[in-house]
């Protein structure tokens, strides 16, 4: 029989390795585009910080798989051995940490994309204002989600790792999952609409516009993984399968935030021409 702990460890660390490689390639590409690390912009430094939250995400998800949590069928917690209770308490604390790392990673990725869109819309007043409104919505969604998660849905916060759990909400996270998903998915869908009109206004050949549409539409995969994550949360209670989708969602977000900025590196490695065929008409994202 396949060991789910080993399967998750292999899957999560493999996805993590790919994400870290993409972040490293992004940094090299940005250095080439900007002329040095000292010229890095806000989203580059945010992506560097994401390495910390992304690492915490992977570590936490494996700790939860290894130790379990207080999210148990009725009656099971009461029959746990002292060591089982100790493991469940630790796993529950790691679940709280996992959710924090997950929220931080996904929302910081949004921040990276919004900074990029902010640069791309310079000189376009209407589109620039839209980016600012979307940024405000993302900030509001993140702050409200954190307030509800840490101060409303389960309080005092120590109830999150109580074994056996006193309030089901402190183990299922259902209210929090619904709230965070609403803001997460809605903001991603809104953000997907930002680059589409920008690409349509460019003078690029149709073939290159299609490539750009495809790159920026990869955000749909983030939405899909977020929805599947919650689907398994709600349809398979007490199953650890949702942990695989947690790391899948975070990894997909990291991948997609870095891919659009790899062009300078790819152009240098494969001797590709510029997007427009004219140096003067190219804009660095």
PDB file of C-alpha atoms in Angstrom, residues 17-235:
ATOM      1  CA  UNK A  17      11.954  22.657  -6.013  1.00  0.00           C
ATOM      2  CA  UNK A  18      10.381  23.716  -9.315  1.00  0.00           C
ATOM      3  CA  UNK A  19       9.019  26.873  -7.692  1.00  0.00           C
ATOM      4  CA  UNK A  20      12.387  27.811  -6.185  1.00  0.00           C
ATOM      5  CA  UNK A  21      14.109  27.231  -9.528  1.00  0.00           C
ATOM      6  CA  UNK A  22      11.593  29.522 -11.247  1.00  0.00           C
ATOM      7  CA  UNK A  23      12.119  32.200  -8.591  1.00  0.00           C
ATOM      8  CA  UNK A  24      15.895  31.959  -9.079  1.00  0.00           C
ATOM      9  CA  UNK A  25      15.513  32.199 -12.871  1.00  0.00           C
ATOM     10  CA  UNK A  26      13.216  35.187 -12.407  1.00  0.00           C
ATOM     11  CA  UNK A  27      15.899  36.941 -10.339  1.00  0.00           C
ATOM     12  CA  UNK A  28      18.510  36.302 -13.024  1.00  0.00           C
ATOM     13  CA  UNK A  29      16.129  37.504 -15.715  1.00  0.00           C
ATOM     14  CA  UNK A  30      15.251  40.647 -13.775  1.00  0.00           C
ATOM     15  CA  UNK A  31      18.924  41.399 -13.191  1.00  0.00           C
ATOM     16  CA  UNK A  32      19.472  41.204 -16.938  1.00  0.00           C
ATOM     17  CA  UNK A  33      16.486  43.439 -17.647  1.00  0.00           C
ATOM     18  CA  UNK A  34      17.201  46.062 -14.982  1.00  0.00           C
ATOM     19  CA  UNK A  35      20.980  46.062 -15.040  1.00  0.00           C
ATOM     20  CA  UNK A  36      21.692  44.780 -11.529  1.00  0.00           C
ATOM     21  CA  UNK A  37      20.221  43.501  -8.280  1.00  0.00           C
ATOM     22  CA  UNK A  38      20.369  47.000  -6.782  1.00  0.00           C
ATOM     23  CA  UNK A  39      17.701  48.067  -9.275  1.00  0.00           C
ATOM     24  CA  UNK A  40      15.211  45.402  -8.267  1.00  0.00           C
ATOM     25  CA  UNK A  41      11.663  46.664  -7.857  1.00  0.00           C
ATOM     26  CA  UNK A  42       9.069  46.053  -5.137  1.00  0.00           C
ATOM     27  CA  UNK A  43       7.648  42.863  -6.629  1.00  0.00           C
ATOM     28  CA  UNK A  44      11.116  41.341  -6.923  1.00  0.00           C
ATOM     29  CA  UNK A  45      11.742  41.822  -3.206  1.00  0.00           C
ATOM     30  CA  UNK A  46       8.278  40.518  -2.387  1.00  0.00           C
ATOM     31  CA  UNK A  47       9.024  37.404  -4.418  1.00  0.00           C
ATOM     32  CA  UNK A  48      12.257  36.962  -2.460  1.00  0.00           C
ATOM     33  CA  UNK A  49      10.190  37.066   0.757  1.00  0.00           C
ATOM     34  CA  UNK A  50       7.733  34.556  -0.694  1.00  0.00           C
ATOM     35  CA  UNK A  51      10.556  32.013  -0.536  1.00  0.00           C
ATOM     36  CA  UNK A  52      10.118  32.111   3.270  1.00  0.00           C
ATOM     37  CA  UNK A  53       6.329  31.739   3.293  1.00  0.00           C
ATOM     38  CA  UNK A  54       6.438  29.115   0.528  1.00  0.00           C
ATOM     39  CA  UNK A  55       9.012  27.103   2.485  1.00  0.00           C
ATOM     40  CA  UNK A  56       6.859  27.354   5.606  1.00  0.00           C
ATOM     41  CA  UNK A  57       3.895  26.153   3.549  1.00  0.00           C
ATOM     42  CA  UNK A  58       5.678  22.970   2.476  1.00  0.00           C
ATOM     43  CA  UNK A  59       7.083  22.226   5.929  1.00  0.00           C
ATOM     44  CA  UNK A  60       3.706  22.774   7.610  1.00  0.00           C
ATOM     45  CA  UNK A  61       1.748  20.658   5.157  1.00  0.00           C
ATOM     46  CA  UNK A  62       4.068  17.710   5.772  1.00  0.00           C
ATOM     47  CA  UNK A  63       3.903  18.175   9.539  1.00  0.00           C
ATOM     48  CA  UNK A  64       0.103  18.063   9.420  1.00  0.00           C
ATOM     49  CA  UNK A  65       0.199  14.883   7.343  1.00  0.00           C
ATOM     50  CA  UNK A  66       2.655  13.231   9.732  1.00  0.00           C
ATOM     51  CA  UNK A  67       0.952  14.208  13.003  1.00  0.00           C
ATOM     52  CA  UNK A  68      -2.723  14.576  12.135  1.00  0.00           C
ATOM     53  CA  UNK A  69      -4.819  17.208  13.900  1.00  0.00           C
ATOM     54  CA  UNK A  70      -8.006  17.690  15.918  1.00  0.00           C
ATOM     55  CA  UNK A  71     -10.007  17.357  12.683  1.00  0.00           C
ATOM     56  CA  UNK A  72     -11.225  13.850  13.543  1.00  0.00           C
ATOM     57  CA  UNK A  73     -14.483  11.887  13.252  1.00  0.00           C
ATOM     58  CA  UNK A  74     -16.737  12.076  16.345  1.00  0.00           C
ATOM     59  CA  UNK A  75     -15.444   9.966  19.218  1.00  0.00           C
ATOM     60  CA  UNK A  76     -11.972   9.364  17.801  1.00  0.00           C
ATOM     61  CA  UNK A  77     -10.196  12.135  19.734  1.00  0.00           C
ATOM     62  CA  UNK A  78     -11.488  10.794  23.035  1.00  0.00           C
ATOM     63  CA  UNK A  79      -9.867   7.425  22.365  1.00  0.00           C
ATOM     64  CA  UNK A  80      -6.421   8.742  21.461  1.00  0.00           C
ATOM     65  CA  UNK A  81      -3.409   7.683  23.523  1.00  0.00           C
ATOM     66  CA  UNK A  82      -1.438  10.407  25.364  1.00  0.00           C
ATOM     67  CA  UNK A  83       1.099  10.381  22.537  1.00  0.00           C
ATOM     68  CA  UNK A  84      -1.740  10.539  19.997  1.00  0.00           C
ATOM     69  CA  UNK A  85      -3.158  13.598  21.750  1.00  0.00           C
ATOM     70  CA  UNK A  86       0.288  15.211  21.787  1.00  0.00           C
ATOM     71  CA  UNK A  87       0.695  14.566  18.056  1.00  0.00           C
ATOM     72  CA  UNK A  88      -2.797  15.883  17.297  1.00  0.00           C
ATOM     73  CA  UNK A  89      -2.125  19.095  19.249  1.00  0.00           C
ATOM     74  CA  UNK A  90       1.126  19.665  17.357  1.00  0.00           C
ATOM     75  CA  UNK A  91      -0.566  18.853  14.045  1.00  0.00           C
ATOM     76  CA  UNK A  92      -3.363  21.304  14.860  1.00  0.00           C
ATOM     77  CA  UNK A  93      -0.832  24.047  15.557  1.00  0.00           C
ATOM     78  CA  UNK A  94       0.817  23.231  12.254  1.00  0.00           C
ATOM     79  CA  UNK A  95      -2.594  23.458  10.567  1.00  0.00           C
ATOM     80  CA  UNK A  96      -2.948  26.997  11.922  1.00  0.00           C
ATOM     81  CA  UNK A  97       0.550  27.804  10.664  1.00  0.00           C
ATOM     82  CA  UNK A  98      -0.170  26.158   7.314  1.00  0.00           C
ATOM     83  CA  UNK A  99      -3.205  28.350   6.778  1.00  0.00           C
ATOM     84  CA  UNK A 100      -1.184  31.463   7.607  1.00  0.00           C
ATOM     85  CA  UNK A 101       1.633  30.490   5.251  1.00  0.00           C
ATOM     86  CA  UNK A 102      -0.912  29.647   2.553  1.00  0.00           C
ATOM     87  CA  UNK A 103      -2.705  32.968   2.890  1.00  0.00           C
ATOM     88  CA  UNK A 104       0.568  34.889   2.931  1.00  0.00           C
ATOM     89  CA  UNK A 105       1.950  33.096  -0.120  1.00  0.00           C
ATOM     90  CA  UNK A 106      -1.147  33.454  -2.276  1.00  0.00           C
ATOM     91  CA  UNK A 107      -1.795  37.090  -1.363  1.00  0.00           C
ATOM     92  CA  UNK A 108       1.852  38.088  -1.758  1.00  0.00           C
ATOM     93  CA  UNK A 109       1.773  36.548  -5.230  1.00  0.00           C
ATOM     94  CA  UNK A 110      -1.207  38.786  -5.992  1.00  0.00           C
ATOM     95  CA  UNK A 111       0.865  41.749  -4.794  1.00  0.00           C
ATOM     96  CA  UNK A 112       3.697  40.798  -7.165  1.00  0.00           C
ATOM     97  CA  UNK A 113       1.328  40.643 -10.126  1.00  0.00           C
ATOM     98  CA  UNK A 114      -0.324  43.935  -9.198  1.00  0.00           C
ATOM     99  CA  UNK A 115       3.036  45.713  -9.024  1.00  0.00           C
ATOM    100  CA  UNK A 116       3.800  44.359 -12.488  1.00  0.00           C
ATOM    101  CA  UNK A 117       0.410  45.517 -13.802  1.00  0.00           C
ATOM    102  CA  UNK A 118       1.026  48.890 -12.167  1.00  0.00           C
ATOM    103  CA  UNK A 119       4.159  49.316 -14.295  1.00  0.00           C
ATOM    104  CA  UNK A 120       2.456  48.093 -17.439  1.00  0.00           C
ATOM    105  CA  UNK A 121      -0.379  50.610 -17.066  1.00  0.00           C
ATOM    106  CA  UNK A 122       1.831  53.665 -16.550  1.00  0.00           C
ATOM    107  CA  UNK A 123       0.579  56.295 -18.974  1.00  0.00           C
ATOM    108  CA  UNK A 124      -2.857  54.647 -19.194  1.00  0.00           C
ATOM    109  CA  UNK A 125      -4.964  56.535 -16.613  1.00  0.00           C
ATOM    110  CA  UNK A 126      -8.082  54.355 -16.802  1.00  0.00           C
ATOM    111  CA  UNK A 127      -6.248  51.039 -16.603  1.00  0.00           C
ATOM    112  CA  UNK A 128      -3.902  52.402 -13.913  1.00  0.00           C
ATOM    113  CA  UNK A 129      -6.889  53.357 -11.764  1.00  0.00           C
ATOM    114  CA  UNK A 130      -8.386  49.885 -12.210  1.00  0.00           C
ATOM    115  CA  UNK A 131      -5.156  48.320 -10.948  1.00  0.00           C
ATOM    116  CA  UNK A 132      -5.311  50.532  -7.852  1.00  0.00           C
ATOM    117  CA  UNK A 133      -8.937  49.581  -7.190  1.00  0.00           C
ATOM    118  CA  UNK A 134      -8.111  45.880  -7.539  1.00  0.00           C
ATOM    119  CA  UNK A 135      -5.145  46.318  -5.179  1.00  0.00           C
ATOM    120  CA  UNK A 136      -7.460  47.933  -2.641  1.00  0.00           C
ATOM    121  CA  UNK A 137      -9.904  45.047  -2.953  1.00  0.00           C
ATOM    122  CA  UNK A 138      -7.084  42.525  -2.400  1.00  0.00           C
ATOM    123  CA  UNK A 139      -5.855  44.374   0.703  1.00  0.00           C
ATOM    124  CA  UNK A 140      -9.398  44.545   2.078  1.00  0.00           C
ATOM    125  CA  UNK A 141      -9.970  40.841   1.406  1.00  0.00           C
ATOM    126  CA  UNK A 142      -6.711  39.799   3.045  1.00  0.00           C
ATOM    127  CA  UNK A 143      -7.186  41.953   6.159  1.00  0.00           C
ATOM    128  CA  UNK A 144     -10.818  40.895   6.652  1.00  0.00           C
ATOM    129  CA  UNK A 145      -9.935  37.226   6.159  1.00  0.00           C
ATOM    130  CA  UNK A 146      -7.173  37.471   8.779  1.00  0.00           C
ATOM    131  CA  UNK A 147      -9.409  39.260  11.291  1.00  0.00           C
ATOM    132  CA  UNK A 148     -12.161  36.667  10.926  1.00  0.00           C
ATOM    133  CA  UNK A 149      -9.698  33.761  10.963  1.00  0.00           C
ATOM    134  CA  UNK A 150      -7.719  34.791  14.039  1.00  0.00           C
ATOM    135  CA  UNK A 151     -10.344  36.660  16.033  1.00  0.00           C
ATOM    136  CA  UNK A 152     -13.883  35.634  15.116  1.00  0.00           C
ATOM    137  CA  UNK A 153     -14.414  32.131  13.747  1.00  0.00           C
ATOM    138  CA  UNK A 154     -12.616  30.409  16.624  1.00  0.00           C
ATOM    139  CA  UNK A 155     -11.745  32.181  19.852  1.00  0.00           C
ATOM    140  CA  UNK A 156      -9.747  32.167  21.962  1.00  0.00           C
ATOM    141  CA  UNK A 157      -7.139  31.184  19.397  1.00  0.00           C
ATOM    142  CA  UNK A 158      -5.948  28.287  21.591  1.00  0.00           C
ATOM    143  CA  UNK A 159      -9.167  26.454  20.672  1.00  0.00           C
ATOM    144  CA  UNK A 160      -7.656  25.824  17.248  1.00  0.00           C
ATOM    145  CA  UNK A 161      -5.401  23.160  18.770  1.00  0.00           C
ATOM    146  CA  UNK A 162      -7.662  21.825  21.523  1.00  0.00           C
ATOM    147  CA  UNK A 163      -7.951  18.004  21.530  1.00  0.00           C
ATOM    148  CA  UNK A 164     -10.713  16.946  21.576  1.00  0.00           C
ATOM    149  CA  UNK A 165     -12.076  20.059  19.899  1.00  0.00           C
ATOM    150  CA  UNK A 166     -14.791  21.939  21.773  1.00  0.00           C
ATOM    151  CA  UNK A 167     -16.221  23.882  18.835  1.00  0.00           C
ATOM    152  CA  UNK A 168     -16.382  22.057  15.447  1.00  0.00           C
ATOM    153  CA  UNK A 169     -15.537  25.269  13.607  1.00  0.00           C
ATOM    154  CA  UNK A 170     -12.083  25.244  15.240  1.00  0.00           C
ATOM    155  CA  UNK A 171     -11.322  21.937  13.527  1.00  0.00           C
ATOM    156  CA  UNK A 172     -13.220  22.162  10.233  1.00  0.00           C
ATOM    157  CA  UNK A 173     -12.312  25.819   9.424  1.00  0.00           C
ATOM    158  CA  UNK A 174     -15.437  25.839   7.246  1.00  0.00           C
ATOM    159  CA  UNK A 175     -16.419  29.489   7.766  1.00  0.00           C
ATOM    160  CA  UNK A 176     -12.840  30.597   7.220  1.00  0.00           C
ATOM    161  CA  UNK A 177     -12.473  28.456   4.097  1.00  0.00           C
ATOM    162  CA  UNK A 178     -15.625  29.931   2.576  1.00  0.00           C
ATOM    163  CA  UNK A 179     -14.566  33.511   3.331  1.00  0.00           C
ATOM    164  CA  UNK A 180     -10.989  33.142   2.119  1.00  0.00           C
ATOM    165  CA  UNK A 181     -12.083  31.339  -1.045  1.00  0.00           C
ATOM    166  CA  UNK A 182     -14.586  34.056  -1.957  1.00  0.00           C
ATOM    167  CA  UNK A 183     -11.946  36.786  -1.755  1.00  0.00           C
ATOM    168  CA  UNK A 184      -9.164  34.643  -3.207  1.00  0.00           C
ATOM    169  CA  UNK A 185     -11.031  33.427  -6.286  1.00  0.00           C
ATOM    170  CA  UNK A 186     -12.871  36.694  -6.963  1.00  0.00           C
ATOM    171  CA  UNK A 187      -9.655  38.741  -6.808  1.00  0.00           C
ATOM    172  CA  UNK A 188      -7.858  36.274  -9.100  1.00  0.00           C
ATOM    173  CA  UNK A 189     -10.661  36.448 -11.656  1.00  0.00           C
ATOM    174  CA  UNK A 190     -10.662  40.261 -11.554  1.00  0.00           C
ATOM    175  CA  UNK A 191      -6.881  40.342 -11.955  1.00  0.00           C
ATOM    176  CA  UNK A 192      -7.089  38.069 -14.993  1.00  0.00           C
ATOM    177  CA  UNK A 193      -9.085  40.789 -16.759  1.00  0.00           C
ATOM    178  CA  UNK A 194      -6.356  43.432 -16.379  1.00  0.00           C
ATOM    179  CA  UNK A 195      -3.745  42.291 -18.964  1.00  0.00           C
ATOM    180  CA  UNK A 196      -6.244  41.236 -21.646  1.00  0.00           C
ATOM    181  CA  UNK A 197      -7.167  44.778 -22.856  1.00  0.00           C
ATOM    182  CA  UNK A 198      -3.516  45.847 -22.551  1.00  0.00           C
ATOM    183  CA  UNK A 199      -2.421  43.102 -24.929  1.00  0.00           C
ATOM    184  CA  UNK A 200      -5.292  43.892 -27.294  1.00  0.00           C
ATOM    185  CA  UNK A 201      -4.074  47.508 -27.604  1.00  0.00           C
ATOM    186  CA  UNK A 202      -0.513  46.582 -28.562  1.00  0.00           C
ATOM    187  CA  UNK A 203       0.746  46.553 -32.151  1.00  0.00           C
ATOM    188  CA  UNK A 204       2.179  43.047 -31.830  1.00  0.00           C
ATOM    189  CA  UNK A 205       1.514  40.390 -34.488  1.00  0.00           C
ATOM    190  CA  UNK A 206      -1.454  38.130 -33.773  1.00  0.00           C
ATOM    191  CA  UNK A 207       0.794  35.137 -33.082  1.00  0.00           C
ATOM    192  CA  UNK A 208       2.628  36.986 -30.333  1.00  0.00           C
ATOM    193  CA  UNK A 209      -0.587  38.339 -28.868  1.00  0.00           C
ATOM    194  CA  UNK A 210      -1.861  34.771 -28.586  1.00  0.00           C
ATOM    195  CA  UNK A 211       1.319  33.767 -26.759  1.00  0.00           C
ATOM    196  CA  UNK A 212       0.879  36.627 -24.296  1.00  0.00           C
ATOM    197  CA  UNK A 213      -2.799  35.817 -23.818  1.00  0.00           C
ATOM    198  CA  UNK A 214      -1.803  32.228 -23.052  1.00  0.00           C
ATOM    199  CA  UNK A 215       0.865  33.256 -20.529  1.00  0.00           C
ATOM    200  CA  UNK A 216      -1.370  35.635 -18.590  1.00  0.00           C
ATOM    201  CA  UNK A 217      -4.346  33.259 -18.783  1.00  0.00           C
ATOM    202  CA  UNK A 218      -2.348  30.707 -16.795  1.00  0.00           C
ATOM    203  CA  UNK A 219      -3.927  32.379 -13.779  1.00  0.00           C
ATOM    204  CA  UNK A 220      -6.985  30.270 -14.509  1.00  0.00           C
ATOM    205  CA  UNK A 221      -5.027  27.293 -13.204  1.00  0.00           C
ATOM    206  CA  UNK A 222      -4.606  29.069  -9.857  1.00  0.00           C
ATOM    207  CA  UNK A 223      -8.370  29.561  -9.701  1.00  0.00           C
ATOM    208  CA  UNK A 224      -8.922  25.911 -10.616  1.00  0.00           C
ATOM    209  CA  UNK A 225      -6.556  24.599  -7.943  1.00  0.00           C
ATOM    210  CA  UNK A 226      -8.140  26.886  -5.341  1.00  0.00           C
ATOM    211  CA  UNK A 227     -11.601  25.575  -6.205  1.00  0.00           C
ATOM    212  CA  UNK A 228     -10.440  21.937  -6.173  1.00  0.00           C
ATOM    213  CA  UNK A 229      -8.743  22.563  -2.839  1.00  0.00           C
ATOM    214  CA  UNK A 230     -12.034  23.625  -1.297  1.00  0.00           C
ATOM    215  CA  UNK A 231     -13.959  20.913  -3.131  1.00  0.00           C
ATOM    216  CA  UNK A 232     -11.947  18.207  -1.390  1.00  0.00           C
ATOM    217  CA  UNK A 233     -12.170  20.095   1.909  1.00  0.00           C
ATOM    218  CA  UNK A 234     -15.945  20.005   1.806  1.00  0.00           C
ATOM    219  CA  UNK A 235     -16.689  16.702   0.037  1.00  0.00           C
TER     220      UNK A 235
END
